[in-house]
Coordinates of C-alpha atoms and ligand atoms in Angstrom, one line a residue:
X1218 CA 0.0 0.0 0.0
X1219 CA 2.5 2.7 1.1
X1220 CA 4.8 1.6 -1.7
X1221 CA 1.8 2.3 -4.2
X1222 CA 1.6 5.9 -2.8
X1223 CA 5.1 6.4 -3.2
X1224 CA 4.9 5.1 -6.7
X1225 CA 1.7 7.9 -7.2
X1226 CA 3.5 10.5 -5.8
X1227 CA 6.2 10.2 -7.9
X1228 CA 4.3 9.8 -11.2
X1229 CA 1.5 12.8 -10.4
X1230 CA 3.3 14.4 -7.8
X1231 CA 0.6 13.7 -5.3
X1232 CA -0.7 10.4 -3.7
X1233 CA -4.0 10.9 -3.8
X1234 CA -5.6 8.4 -6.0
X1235 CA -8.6 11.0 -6.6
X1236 CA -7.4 14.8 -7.2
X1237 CA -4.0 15.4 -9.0
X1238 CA -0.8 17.9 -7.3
X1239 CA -3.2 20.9 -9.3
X1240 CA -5.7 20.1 -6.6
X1241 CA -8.2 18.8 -9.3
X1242 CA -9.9 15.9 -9.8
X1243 CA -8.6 13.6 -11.9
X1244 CA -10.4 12.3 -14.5
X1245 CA -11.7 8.4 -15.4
X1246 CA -10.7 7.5 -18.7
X1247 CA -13.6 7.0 -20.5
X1248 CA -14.5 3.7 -22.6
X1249 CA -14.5 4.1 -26.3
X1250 CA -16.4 2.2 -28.7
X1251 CA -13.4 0.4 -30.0
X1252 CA -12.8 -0.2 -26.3
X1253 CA -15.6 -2.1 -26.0
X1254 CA -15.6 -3.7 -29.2
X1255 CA -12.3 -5.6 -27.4
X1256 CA -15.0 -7.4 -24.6
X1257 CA -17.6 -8.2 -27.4
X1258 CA -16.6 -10.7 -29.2
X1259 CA -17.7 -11.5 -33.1
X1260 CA -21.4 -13.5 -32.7
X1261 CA -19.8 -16.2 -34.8
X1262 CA -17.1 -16.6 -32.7
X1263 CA -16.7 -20.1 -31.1
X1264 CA -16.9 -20.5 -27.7
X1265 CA -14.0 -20.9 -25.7
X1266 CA -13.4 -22.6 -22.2
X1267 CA -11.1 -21.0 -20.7
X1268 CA -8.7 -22.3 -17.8
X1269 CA -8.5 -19.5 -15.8
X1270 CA -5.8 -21.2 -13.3
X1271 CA -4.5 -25.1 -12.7
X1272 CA -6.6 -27.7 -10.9
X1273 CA -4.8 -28.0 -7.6
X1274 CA -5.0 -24.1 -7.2
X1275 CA -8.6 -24.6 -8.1
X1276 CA -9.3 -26.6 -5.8
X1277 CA -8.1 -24.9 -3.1
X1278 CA -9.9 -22.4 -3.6
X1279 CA -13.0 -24.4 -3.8
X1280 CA -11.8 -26.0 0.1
X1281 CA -11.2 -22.4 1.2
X1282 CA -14.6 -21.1 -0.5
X1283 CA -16.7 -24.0 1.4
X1284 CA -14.5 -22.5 4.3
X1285 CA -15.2 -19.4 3.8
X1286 CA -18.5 -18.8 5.9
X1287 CA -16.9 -19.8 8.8
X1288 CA -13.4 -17.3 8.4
X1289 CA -16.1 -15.0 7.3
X1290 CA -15.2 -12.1 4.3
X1291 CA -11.6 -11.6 4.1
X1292 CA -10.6 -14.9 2.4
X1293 CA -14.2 -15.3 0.6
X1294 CA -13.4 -11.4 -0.4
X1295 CA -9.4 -12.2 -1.7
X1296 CA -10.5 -15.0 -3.2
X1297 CA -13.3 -13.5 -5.7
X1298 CA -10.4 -10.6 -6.5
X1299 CA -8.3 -13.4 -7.6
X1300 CA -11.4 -14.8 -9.2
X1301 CA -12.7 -12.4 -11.4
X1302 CA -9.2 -11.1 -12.1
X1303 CA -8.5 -14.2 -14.0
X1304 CA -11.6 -13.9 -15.5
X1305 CA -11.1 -10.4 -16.8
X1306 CA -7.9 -11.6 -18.1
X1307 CA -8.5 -14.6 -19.8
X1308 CA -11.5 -12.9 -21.2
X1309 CA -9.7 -10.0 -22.6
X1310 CA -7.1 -12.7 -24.0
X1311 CA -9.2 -15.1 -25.8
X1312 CA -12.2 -12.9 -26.7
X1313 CA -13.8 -15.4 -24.3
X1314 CA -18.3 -14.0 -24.9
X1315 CA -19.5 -14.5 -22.0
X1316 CA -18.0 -12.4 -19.1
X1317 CA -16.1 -14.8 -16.4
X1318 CA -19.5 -17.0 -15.6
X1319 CA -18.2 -18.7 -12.9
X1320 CA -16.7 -15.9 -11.1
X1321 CA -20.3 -14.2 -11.2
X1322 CA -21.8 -17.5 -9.8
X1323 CA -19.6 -18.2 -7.3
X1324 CA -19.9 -14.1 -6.1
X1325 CA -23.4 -14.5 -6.1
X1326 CA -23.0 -17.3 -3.3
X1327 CA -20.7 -15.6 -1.3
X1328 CA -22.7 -12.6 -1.1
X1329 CA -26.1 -13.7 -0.9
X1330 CA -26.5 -17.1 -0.3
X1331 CA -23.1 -17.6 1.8
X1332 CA -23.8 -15.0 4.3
X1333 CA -27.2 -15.7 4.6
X1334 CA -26.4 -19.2 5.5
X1335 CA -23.5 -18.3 7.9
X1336 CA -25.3 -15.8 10.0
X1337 CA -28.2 -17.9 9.4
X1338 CA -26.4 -21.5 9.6
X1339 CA -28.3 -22.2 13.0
X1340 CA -31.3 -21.3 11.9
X1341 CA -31.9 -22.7 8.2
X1342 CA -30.4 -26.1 9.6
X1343 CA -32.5 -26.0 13.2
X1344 CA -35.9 -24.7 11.5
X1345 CA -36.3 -27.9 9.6
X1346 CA -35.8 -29.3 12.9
X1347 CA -37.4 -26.6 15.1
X1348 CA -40.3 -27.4 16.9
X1349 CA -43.3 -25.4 16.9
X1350 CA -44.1 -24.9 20.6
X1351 CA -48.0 -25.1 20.9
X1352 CA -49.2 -21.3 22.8
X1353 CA -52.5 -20.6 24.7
X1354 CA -53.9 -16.6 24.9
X1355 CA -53.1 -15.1 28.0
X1356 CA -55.9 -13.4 29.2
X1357 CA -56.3 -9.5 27.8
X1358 CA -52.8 -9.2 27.4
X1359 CA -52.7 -9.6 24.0
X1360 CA -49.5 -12.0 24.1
X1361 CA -49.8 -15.9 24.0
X1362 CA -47.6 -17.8 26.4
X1363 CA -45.9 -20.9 24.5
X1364 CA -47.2 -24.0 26.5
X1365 CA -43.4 -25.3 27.3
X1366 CA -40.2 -23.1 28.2
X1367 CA -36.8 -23.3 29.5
X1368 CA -36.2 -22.9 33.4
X1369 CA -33.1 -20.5 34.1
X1370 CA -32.3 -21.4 37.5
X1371 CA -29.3 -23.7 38.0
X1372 CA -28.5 -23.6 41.7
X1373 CA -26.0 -22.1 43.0
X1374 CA -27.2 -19.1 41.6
X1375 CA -24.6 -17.8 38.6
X1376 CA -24.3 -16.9 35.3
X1377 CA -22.4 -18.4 32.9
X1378 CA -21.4 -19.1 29.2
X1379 CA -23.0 -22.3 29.2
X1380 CA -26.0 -20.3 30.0
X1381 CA -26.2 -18.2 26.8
X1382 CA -25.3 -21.0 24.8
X1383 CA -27.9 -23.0 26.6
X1384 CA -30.4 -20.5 25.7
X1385 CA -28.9 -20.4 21.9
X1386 CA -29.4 -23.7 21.7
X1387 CA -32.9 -23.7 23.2
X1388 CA -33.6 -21.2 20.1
X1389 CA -32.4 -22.9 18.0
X1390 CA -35.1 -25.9 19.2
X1391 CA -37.7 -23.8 19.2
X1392 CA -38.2 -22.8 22.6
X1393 CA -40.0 -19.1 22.6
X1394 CA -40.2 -18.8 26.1
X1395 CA -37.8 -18.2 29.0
X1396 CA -38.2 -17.8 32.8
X1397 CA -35.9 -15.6 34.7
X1398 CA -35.7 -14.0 38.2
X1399 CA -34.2 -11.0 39.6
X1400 CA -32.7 -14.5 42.0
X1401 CA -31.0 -16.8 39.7
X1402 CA -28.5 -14.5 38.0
X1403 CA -29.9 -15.8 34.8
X1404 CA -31.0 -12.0 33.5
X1405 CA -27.5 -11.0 32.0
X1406 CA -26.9 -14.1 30.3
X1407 CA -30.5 -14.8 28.7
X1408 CA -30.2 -10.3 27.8
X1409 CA -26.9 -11.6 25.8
X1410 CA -28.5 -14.6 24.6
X1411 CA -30.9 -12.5 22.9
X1412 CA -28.9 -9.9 21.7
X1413 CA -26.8 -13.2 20.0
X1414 CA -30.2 -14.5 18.7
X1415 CA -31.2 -11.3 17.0
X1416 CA -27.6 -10.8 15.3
X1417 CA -27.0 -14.8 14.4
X1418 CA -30.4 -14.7 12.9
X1419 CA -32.3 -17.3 14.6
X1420 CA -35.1 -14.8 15.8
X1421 CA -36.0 -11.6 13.9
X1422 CA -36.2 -9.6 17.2
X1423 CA -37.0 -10.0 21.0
X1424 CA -40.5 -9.9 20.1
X1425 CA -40.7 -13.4 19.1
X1426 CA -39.7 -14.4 22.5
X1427 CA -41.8 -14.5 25.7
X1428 CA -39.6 -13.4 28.5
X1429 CA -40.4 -13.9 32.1
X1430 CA -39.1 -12.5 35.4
X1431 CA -39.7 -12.3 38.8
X1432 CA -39.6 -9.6 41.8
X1433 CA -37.6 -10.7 44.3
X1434 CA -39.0 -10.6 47.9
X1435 CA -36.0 -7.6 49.2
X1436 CA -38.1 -5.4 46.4
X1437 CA -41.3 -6.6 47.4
X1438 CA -42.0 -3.1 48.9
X1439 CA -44.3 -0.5 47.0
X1440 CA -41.5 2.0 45.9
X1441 CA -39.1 -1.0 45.2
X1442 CA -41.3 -2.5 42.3
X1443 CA -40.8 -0.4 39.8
X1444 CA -36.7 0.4 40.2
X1445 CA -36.3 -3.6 40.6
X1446 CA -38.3 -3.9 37.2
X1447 CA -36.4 -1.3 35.6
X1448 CA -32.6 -2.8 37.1
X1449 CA -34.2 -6.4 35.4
X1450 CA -34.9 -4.7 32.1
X1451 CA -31.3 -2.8 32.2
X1452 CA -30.1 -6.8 32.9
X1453 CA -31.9 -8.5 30.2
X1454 CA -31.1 -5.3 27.2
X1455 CA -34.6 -5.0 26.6
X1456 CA -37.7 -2.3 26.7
X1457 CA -40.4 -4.6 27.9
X1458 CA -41.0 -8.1 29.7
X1459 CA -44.2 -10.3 29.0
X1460 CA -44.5 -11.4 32.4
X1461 CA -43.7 -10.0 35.7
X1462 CA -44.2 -12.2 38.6
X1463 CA -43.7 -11.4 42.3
X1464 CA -41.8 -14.4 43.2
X1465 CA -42.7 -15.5 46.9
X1466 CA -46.0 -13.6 48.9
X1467 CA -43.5 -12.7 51.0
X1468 CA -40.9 -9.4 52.0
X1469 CA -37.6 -9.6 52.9
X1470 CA -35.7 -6.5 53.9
X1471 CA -34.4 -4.9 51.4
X1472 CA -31.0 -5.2 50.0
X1473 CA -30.1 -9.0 49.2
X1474 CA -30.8 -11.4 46.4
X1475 CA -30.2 -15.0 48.0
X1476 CA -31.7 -18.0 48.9
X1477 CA -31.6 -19.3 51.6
X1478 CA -32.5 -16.2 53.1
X1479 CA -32.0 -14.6 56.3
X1480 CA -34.9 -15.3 58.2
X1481 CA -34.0 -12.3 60.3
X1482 CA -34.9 -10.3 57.5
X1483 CA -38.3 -11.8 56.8
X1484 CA -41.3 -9.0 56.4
X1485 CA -45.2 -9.8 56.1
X1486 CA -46.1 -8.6 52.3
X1487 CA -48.4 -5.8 51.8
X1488 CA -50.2 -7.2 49.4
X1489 CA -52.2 -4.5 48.1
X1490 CA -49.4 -2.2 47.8
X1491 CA -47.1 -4.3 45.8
X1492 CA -49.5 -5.1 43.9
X1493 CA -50.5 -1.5 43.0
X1494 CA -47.0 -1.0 41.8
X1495 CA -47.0 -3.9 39.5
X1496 CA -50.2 -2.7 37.5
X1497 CA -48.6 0.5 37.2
X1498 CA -45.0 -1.3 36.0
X1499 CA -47.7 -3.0 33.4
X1500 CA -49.9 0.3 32.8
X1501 CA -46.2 1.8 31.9
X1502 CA -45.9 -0.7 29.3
X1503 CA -43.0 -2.0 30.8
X1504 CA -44.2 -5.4 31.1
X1505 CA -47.2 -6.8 29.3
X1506 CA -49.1 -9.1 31.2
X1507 CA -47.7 -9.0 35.5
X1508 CA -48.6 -12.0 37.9
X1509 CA -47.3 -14.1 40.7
X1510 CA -45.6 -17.2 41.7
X1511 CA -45.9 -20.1 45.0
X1512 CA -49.6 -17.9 45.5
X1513 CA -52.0 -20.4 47.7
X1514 CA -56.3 -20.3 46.5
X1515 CA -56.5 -18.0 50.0
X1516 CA -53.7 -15.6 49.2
X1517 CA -55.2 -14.9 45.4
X1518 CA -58.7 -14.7 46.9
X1519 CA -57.2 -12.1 49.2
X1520 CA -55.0 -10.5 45.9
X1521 CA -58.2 -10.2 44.1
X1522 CA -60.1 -8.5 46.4
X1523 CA -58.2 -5.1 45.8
X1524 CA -57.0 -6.0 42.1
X1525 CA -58.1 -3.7 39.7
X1526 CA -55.7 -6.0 37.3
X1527 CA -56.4 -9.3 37.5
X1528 CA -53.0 -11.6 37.6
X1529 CA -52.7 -13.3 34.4
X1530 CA -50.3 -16.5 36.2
X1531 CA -49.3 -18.3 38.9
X1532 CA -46.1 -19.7 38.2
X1533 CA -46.1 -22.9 40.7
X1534 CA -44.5 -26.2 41.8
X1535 CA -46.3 -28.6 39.4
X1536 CA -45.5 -32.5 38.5
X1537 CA -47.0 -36.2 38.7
X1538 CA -45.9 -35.9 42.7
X1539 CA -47.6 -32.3 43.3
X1540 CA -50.5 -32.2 41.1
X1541 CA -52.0 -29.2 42.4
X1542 CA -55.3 -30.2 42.2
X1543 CA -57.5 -27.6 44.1
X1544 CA -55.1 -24.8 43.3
X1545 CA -55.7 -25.3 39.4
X1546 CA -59.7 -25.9 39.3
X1547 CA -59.8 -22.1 41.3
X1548 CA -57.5 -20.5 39.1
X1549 CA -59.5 -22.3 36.0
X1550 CA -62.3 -20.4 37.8
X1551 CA -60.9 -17.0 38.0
X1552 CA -58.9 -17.0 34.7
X1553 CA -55.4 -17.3 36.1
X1554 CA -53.3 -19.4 33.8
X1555 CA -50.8 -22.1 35.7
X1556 CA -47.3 -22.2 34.7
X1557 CA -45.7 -25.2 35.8
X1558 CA -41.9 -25.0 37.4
X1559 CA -39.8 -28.5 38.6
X1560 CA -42.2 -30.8 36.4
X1561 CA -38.9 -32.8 36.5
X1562 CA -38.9 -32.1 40.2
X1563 CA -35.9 -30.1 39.9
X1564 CA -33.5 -32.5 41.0
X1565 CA -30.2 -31.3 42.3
X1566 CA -31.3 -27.9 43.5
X1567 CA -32.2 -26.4 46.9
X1568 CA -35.9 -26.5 45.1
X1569 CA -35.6 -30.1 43.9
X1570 CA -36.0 -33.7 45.2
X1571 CA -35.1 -36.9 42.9
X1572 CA -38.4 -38.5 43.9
X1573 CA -40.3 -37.2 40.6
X1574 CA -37.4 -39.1 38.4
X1575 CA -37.5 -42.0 40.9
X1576 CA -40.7 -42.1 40.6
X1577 CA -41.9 -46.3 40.0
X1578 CA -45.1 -45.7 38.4
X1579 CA -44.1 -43.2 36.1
X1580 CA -40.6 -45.5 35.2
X1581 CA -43.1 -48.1 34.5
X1582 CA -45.0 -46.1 32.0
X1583 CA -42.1 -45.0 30.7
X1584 CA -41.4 -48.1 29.7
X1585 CA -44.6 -49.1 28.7
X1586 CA -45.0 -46.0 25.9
X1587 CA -41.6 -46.5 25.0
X1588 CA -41.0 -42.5 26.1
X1589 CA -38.2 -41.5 29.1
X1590 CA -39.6 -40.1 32.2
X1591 CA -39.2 -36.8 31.8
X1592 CA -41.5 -37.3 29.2
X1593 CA -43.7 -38.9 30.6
X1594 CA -43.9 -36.1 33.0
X1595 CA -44.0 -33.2 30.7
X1596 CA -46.5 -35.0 28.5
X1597 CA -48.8 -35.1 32.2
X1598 CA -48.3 -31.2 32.6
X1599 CA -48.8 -30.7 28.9
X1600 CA -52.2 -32.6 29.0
X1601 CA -53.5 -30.9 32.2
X1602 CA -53.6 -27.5 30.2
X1603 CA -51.0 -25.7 31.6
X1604 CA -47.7 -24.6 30.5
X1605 CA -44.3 -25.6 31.9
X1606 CA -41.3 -24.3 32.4
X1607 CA -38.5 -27.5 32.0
X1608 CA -34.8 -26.7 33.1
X1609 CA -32.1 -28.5 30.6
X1610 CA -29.1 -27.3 29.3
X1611 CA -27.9 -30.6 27.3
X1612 CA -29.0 -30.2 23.9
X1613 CA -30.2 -34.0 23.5
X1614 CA -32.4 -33.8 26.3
X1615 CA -33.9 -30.4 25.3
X1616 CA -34.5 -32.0 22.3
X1617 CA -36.3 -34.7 24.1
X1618 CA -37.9 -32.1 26.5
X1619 CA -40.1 -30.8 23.2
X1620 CA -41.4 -34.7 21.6
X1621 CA -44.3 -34.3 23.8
X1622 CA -46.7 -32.9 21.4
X1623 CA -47.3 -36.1 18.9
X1624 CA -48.4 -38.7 21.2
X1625 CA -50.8 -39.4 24.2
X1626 CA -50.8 -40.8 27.5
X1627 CA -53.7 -43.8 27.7
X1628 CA -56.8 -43.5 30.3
X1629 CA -55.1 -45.9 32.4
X1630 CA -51.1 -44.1 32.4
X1631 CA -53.7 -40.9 33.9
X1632 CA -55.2 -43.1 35.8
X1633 CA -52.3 -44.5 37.4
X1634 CA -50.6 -40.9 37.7
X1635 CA -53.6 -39.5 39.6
X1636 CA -52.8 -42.2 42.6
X1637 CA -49.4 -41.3 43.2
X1638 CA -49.2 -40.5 46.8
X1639 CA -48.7 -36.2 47.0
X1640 CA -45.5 -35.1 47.9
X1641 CA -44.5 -31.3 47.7
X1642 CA -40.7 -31.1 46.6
X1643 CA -40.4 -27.5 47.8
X1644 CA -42.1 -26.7 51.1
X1645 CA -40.6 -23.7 51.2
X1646 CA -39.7 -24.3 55.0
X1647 CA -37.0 -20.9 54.5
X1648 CA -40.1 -18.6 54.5
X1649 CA -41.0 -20.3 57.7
X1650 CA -40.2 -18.6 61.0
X1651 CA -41.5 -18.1 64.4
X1652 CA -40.6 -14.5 64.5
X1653 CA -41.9 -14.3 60.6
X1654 CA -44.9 -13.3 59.0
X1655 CA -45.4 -17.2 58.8
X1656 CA -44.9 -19.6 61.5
X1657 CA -45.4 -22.7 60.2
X1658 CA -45.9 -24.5 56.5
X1659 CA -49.5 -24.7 57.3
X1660 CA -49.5 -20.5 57.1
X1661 CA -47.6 -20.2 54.5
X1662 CA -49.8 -22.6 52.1
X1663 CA -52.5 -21.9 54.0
X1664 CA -53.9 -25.5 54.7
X1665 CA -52.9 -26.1 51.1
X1666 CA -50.2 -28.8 51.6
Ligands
A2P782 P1 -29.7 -31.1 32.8 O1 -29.7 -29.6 32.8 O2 -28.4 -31.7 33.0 O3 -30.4 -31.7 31.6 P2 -36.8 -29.2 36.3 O4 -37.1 -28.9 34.9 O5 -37.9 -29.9 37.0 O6 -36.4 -28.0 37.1 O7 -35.6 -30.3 36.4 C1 -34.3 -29.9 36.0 C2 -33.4 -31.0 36.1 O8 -33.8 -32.1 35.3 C3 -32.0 -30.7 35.8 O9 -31.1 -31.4 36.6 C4 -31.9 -31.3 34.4 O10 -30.5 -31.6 34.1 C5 -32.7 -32.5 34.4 N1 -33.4 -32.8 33.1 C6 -34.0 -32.0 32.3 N2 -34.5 -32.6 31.2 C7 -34.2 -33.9 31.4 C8 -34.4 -35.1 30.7 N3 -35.1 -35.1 29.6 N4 -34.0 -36.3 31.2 C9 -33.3 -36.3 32.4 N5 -33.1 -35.2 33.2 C10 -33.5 -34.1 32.7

């Protein structure tokens, strides 16, 4: 490059390649018709192939070409130079008709079809594959909530890389929805797995998703809603959530994130208060639809007595081993959709228990259908009518986590299901505290355990 300057300074006595030492532009040489007459070649003229360069170079290019989406434009760029150079000479030297052909195909695939395959790779390969998550309407809110979705939380709380590439993946699949918490640390990592999704492709933009999070009971205060909600939009990168969910009925003080808590610091909620600030975090248009999570039939009855916006969800503990029986016919009643978390039962968390995958009665119908148990399991939720939120992030068994949709579970697998003895994987005994707003399970669930 600096060697060409020097070169252009010397000959025009300037090395600008545009204006000459006079200060004026310099002029293109213009094409005559005798010019032309050189790349037009007689009509009669027999066509010529022309060898633009030998095999073995050839074909390294081609290996390099096939490469090229993944190095991305440099090389594919070099490589066309070289390209259609040859082509322009070999054309001007045999009076070759047809202008460099190949060149023209091969820089129509590396500029259109190329890129749109390497930004879009993931996505033309996976949408053959991607399942189409069935949705159900979500009260007035406008906004559908896709009937399964990933889980977040991996305990202990952190984020991570696997997380975003977790959540790629999970795009990739077809998963629409994810569940979040001001908690789990997961609201950085699923923001840059958006942000990833949009640029890679593999969603046109946020809006195809349905993203949840959750107040965290240190903000459950009234003047602490609507700075928490802000702090989780600043962590996820985005303008507005579907759902908003206050996470526990409970307070904490303000000031930490963790679980276990401090059951020092635990606060009766003031229901009505909170609950004022979330309709205005949704009348801001800063989340679409707002609700709440581990809510008992009492504590909702009490909620919508001062409501003037009805909770679209309650996000609860729901699997073979906590069906939630009474809790689902009221909020059929009252229009409050259930979202389903630990339908695997979570195992390996502080949340969790291995009893839902250790389960004999559903092992021995997922033998007899042929499916895995955590199959079986989703396929239960699935049927019930509510949507689920499953925690994977190994590709195969998200995969697996989706073929739920195509077959059914038989009158007597339900039947079978609906006897398993009830056993409640999350008590929630950290909420529990004789100096607490609840001194015993029995408050907290109110009879409902
Ligand atoms: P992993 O992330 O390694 O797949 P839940 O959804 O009830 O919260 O359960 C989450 C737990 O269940 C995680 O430990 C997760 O592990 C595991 N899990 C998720 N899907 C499956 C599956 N199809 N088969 C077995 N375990 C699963």
């Amino acid at each position: 490059m600096k060697e060409r300057k020097e070169e252009n300074l010397k000959k025009t006595g300037t090395d600008d390649p545009f204006y000459n030492q006079n200060g004026k532009e310099k002029k293109k040489k213009k094409k005559t018709r005798k010019d032309r007459l050189k790349t037009t070649p007689p009509k009669n003229q027999k066509k010529q192939v022309v060898k633009t360069h030998d095999m073995n170079e050839d074909k390294m290019k081609w290996v390099s070409f096939q490469l090229a989406p993944f190095h991305q434009s440099a090389e594919t760029e070099i490589f066309f130079i070289v390209e259609i150079a040859h082509g322009v000479k070999s054309q001007a030297e045999n009076n070759e008709p047809t202008p460099y052909p190949k060149a023209i195909v091969l820089w129509i695939l590396a500029h259109i079809y190329w890129p749109t395959r390497s930004s879009g790779f993931r996505t033309r390969q996976s949408r053959a594959k991607m399942r189409s998550i069935p949705e159900m309407a979500l009260g007035s809110t406008g906004k559908a909530i896709p009937l399964v979705g990933m889980g977040t939380a991996v305990y202990p709380f952190a984020p991570s890389e696997t997380m975003i590439d977790s959540i790629l993946t999970a795009i990739e699949l077809g998963y629409r929805h994810f569940d979040s918490a001001a908690l789990y640390q997961s609201e950085k990592p699923l923001g840059e797995a958006i942000k990833k999704a949009v640029e890679l492709g593999l969603i046109k933009s946020r809006d195809e998703l349905f993203i949840t999070s959750k107040l965290w009971c240190s903000d459950a205060h009234h003047d602490r809603v609507l700075p928490a909600l802000q702090n989780t939009l600043k962590n996820l990168q985005l303008d507005y959530l579907d759902l908003y969910l206050i996470h526990w009925p409970v307070s904490l003080k303000p000031g930490k994130y963790e679980l276990p808590v401090n059951k020092d610091d635990l606060l009766p909620i003031d229901l009505g208060s909170v609950w004022k600030a979330m309709e205005d975090c949704q009348k801001l248009g800063l989340t679409k639809a707002i609700g709440v999570s581990n809510f008992s039939c009492k504590k909702l009855e009490e909620l919508l007595q001062t409501a003037s916006i009805l909770p679209a969800v309650n996000q609860v503990e729901m699997n073979p081993l906590w069906q939630q029986k009474k809790l689902r016919e009221f909020c059929a009643e009252k229009g409050i959709h259930i979202t389903a978390y630990s339908p695997l039962g979570a195992k390996g968390t502080l949340w969790g228990t291995d009893r839902v995958m250790e389960c004999e009665v559903l092992k021995e119908i997922a033998r007899e259908t042929g499916k895995s148990i955590a199959q079986v399991c989703l396929r239960w939720v699935y049927e019930e009518g509510v949507s689920l939120l499953v925690k994977s992030f190994n590709k195969e068994r998200m995969k697996q986590n989706l073929e739920i949709f195509d077959w059914e579970l038989s009158a007597q697998d339900l039947e079978k299901i609906i006897q398993i003895p009830q056993f409640k994987g999350f008590p929630g005994v950290e909420f529990v505290c004789q100096t607490g707003p609840y001194k015993s399970l029995v408050d907290l669930w109110d009879g409902e355990i």
